[in-house]
Amino acid sequence: MFQIQIPSLRPMTTAHLAQTMTLLSMTSVELAQKIEAELANNPALELVEERRCPSCGRVLRDPGPCPICSRPHGDSSSPIVFVSARSDFYQPGAGPMSGHGQDLVPDEYMSASEDLPTYILRQIAPELQPTERNIAAHILTSLNEDGLLSIPIEEISHYQHVPAERVIEVVRLIQRADPLGCGSENVQQALLAQIEILSETRPVPELARAAIEQGFKHLSRRQYSELANILQISRSEAEGIAQFISDNLYPFPARAHWGDIRHGEESAPAVYHQPDIVISRLKSQTGSPLVVEILMPLYGTLQVNPAFQKEISRIHDELKEKWKLSLEQANLLIKCIQQRNNIVQRLLEYLAIHQRDFILNGDQYLKPLTRAQVAETLEVHESTISRAVSSKTAQLPSGRIVPLEMFFDRSLHIRATLRSIIAQENRALTDTQLANLLAKQGYPIARRTVAKYRAMEGILPANLRRTTPA
DNA sequence: CTATGGCACGGATT
DNA sequence: AATCCGTGCCATAG
């Protein structure tokens, strides 16, 4: 049914099991580091160059043509999913992204995190025209530590010999990428960009935008009475709006952490992770298969050095013992890595099928799912799934990067419909009314719970809410 | 009196 | 065993 070949598994020893577990809870980048370390101190291991697809640069694990490039377009009768591994950034139709001057995309991964420019570039790469790549690179390298543009747009447009409008177009793209609002010229612009994007997916107080545009000075100085005057609203409403802004927007985009657009955990350093998994569509067409790629940031495949294995029979004594040990370790590591990848692959295969609607159409379509259920169908222990799920992130076709845990979020779909109800409301509905409406849509939840969901989504209570006119 | 947020309890999940 | 989550009860604000 699927085109995925699962390597046959060998019985596991306890050491095997323990190590697989450790590897399973690592992100792909951590794993790469681990492998590098092993390579350095175990002579029995070697990294061999693998075959890559000449047109898309993907790693080809099985003989034959690239499963993606060779696929006739729109082959919708084929399986919903197939999995392939890749080791570098993917840019549809354009080959490896080595392009221009600035080393935005290094040839080798050097550390566990990538910097902000790289992180953003990867998100927007699919939407960039080839000629826009230089512009994007120029903008991204000109960001200051807050994520704001440190040079005027004119300078870029002049230097790149393109009209300013082109530059602005690219800036727009960058603003929409994950730390929302990066690439803006100043704090005010950044906030406006964020509110713009935010309002597409969730309700936003009507006057929030006006507050930033007209009352920016007062807003930043917390002069709420003056702000209220300008906007012709009461002071408490002004405070509500200020609250919304400080809860949901980031004046300095680069300081925001990815993921939860909420305040609170300000502990996260400005480190951006690359996803461990990338899910995309083979072709943007309904019924088109999903492409699930499990990232492995290492060039080459790990194997036991054949020369080493050969030599070992000729060696004697104490040295032989040492070598034997190395060899065993090498074998074990390789097996464990296979095991890890196998589990991650099966997990994603399940998720891609079971949560296809969510992947393609968004939060509302997430089906309730527990790790235990997955564990049962995949016939592995619950804790195995737990480990595989935690600490990994996936990039969805929309470009959003989400933790895999989100696939198991019990209330995400309800929160999403709650958002849409509030987005469409004419007058601000109270929590009790919202609870009733949700019940009609098949989500019987308590009033108290509505309040909690609201808080989670950063939506103000009814009395401080002004409905956005549709 | 109504609408909300805080605290804490119990059941489910990990 | 530890954690998460939905909910009920109660205090508080308007």
Short mmCIF file of C-alpha atoms in Angstrom, two decimals, chain A residues 5 14 17 44 73 103 152 159 185 216 225 264 332 339 342 345 359 396 403 424 436:
data_model
loop_
_atom_site.label_atom_id
_atom_site.label_comp_id
_atom_site.label_asym_id
_atom_site.label_seq_id
_atom_site.Cartn_x
_atom_site.Cartn_y
_atom_site.Cartn_z
CA GLN A 5 10.21 -0.04 2.54
CA THR A 14 19.10 -4.24 25.93
CA LEU A 17 17.18 -0.77 23.01
CA ALA A 44 35.50 1.48 12.51
CA HIS A 73 2.78 15.23 -12.13
CA ASP A 103 27.00 32.34 3.03
CA PRO A 152 17.06 52.06 4.34
CA TYR A 159 22.73 48.48 -4.65
CA GLU A 185 12.06 49.36 9.06
CA PHE A 216 2.09 54.89 18.78
CA SER A 225 -5.69 58.22 28.76
CA GLY A 264 5.24 34.24 29.44
CA LEU A 332 25.37 -1.05 17.26
CA GLN A 339 15.88 1.73 14.15
CA ASN A 342 12.44 3.52 10.95
CA GLN A 345 9.29 7.19 9.40
CA ILE A 359 -1.66 19.26 7.41
CA LEU A 396 3.90 22.00 7.10
CA PRO A 403 6.24 20.85 17.12
CA GLN A 424 -17.32 36.22 12.54
CA ASN A 436 -23.43 27.30 23.62
#
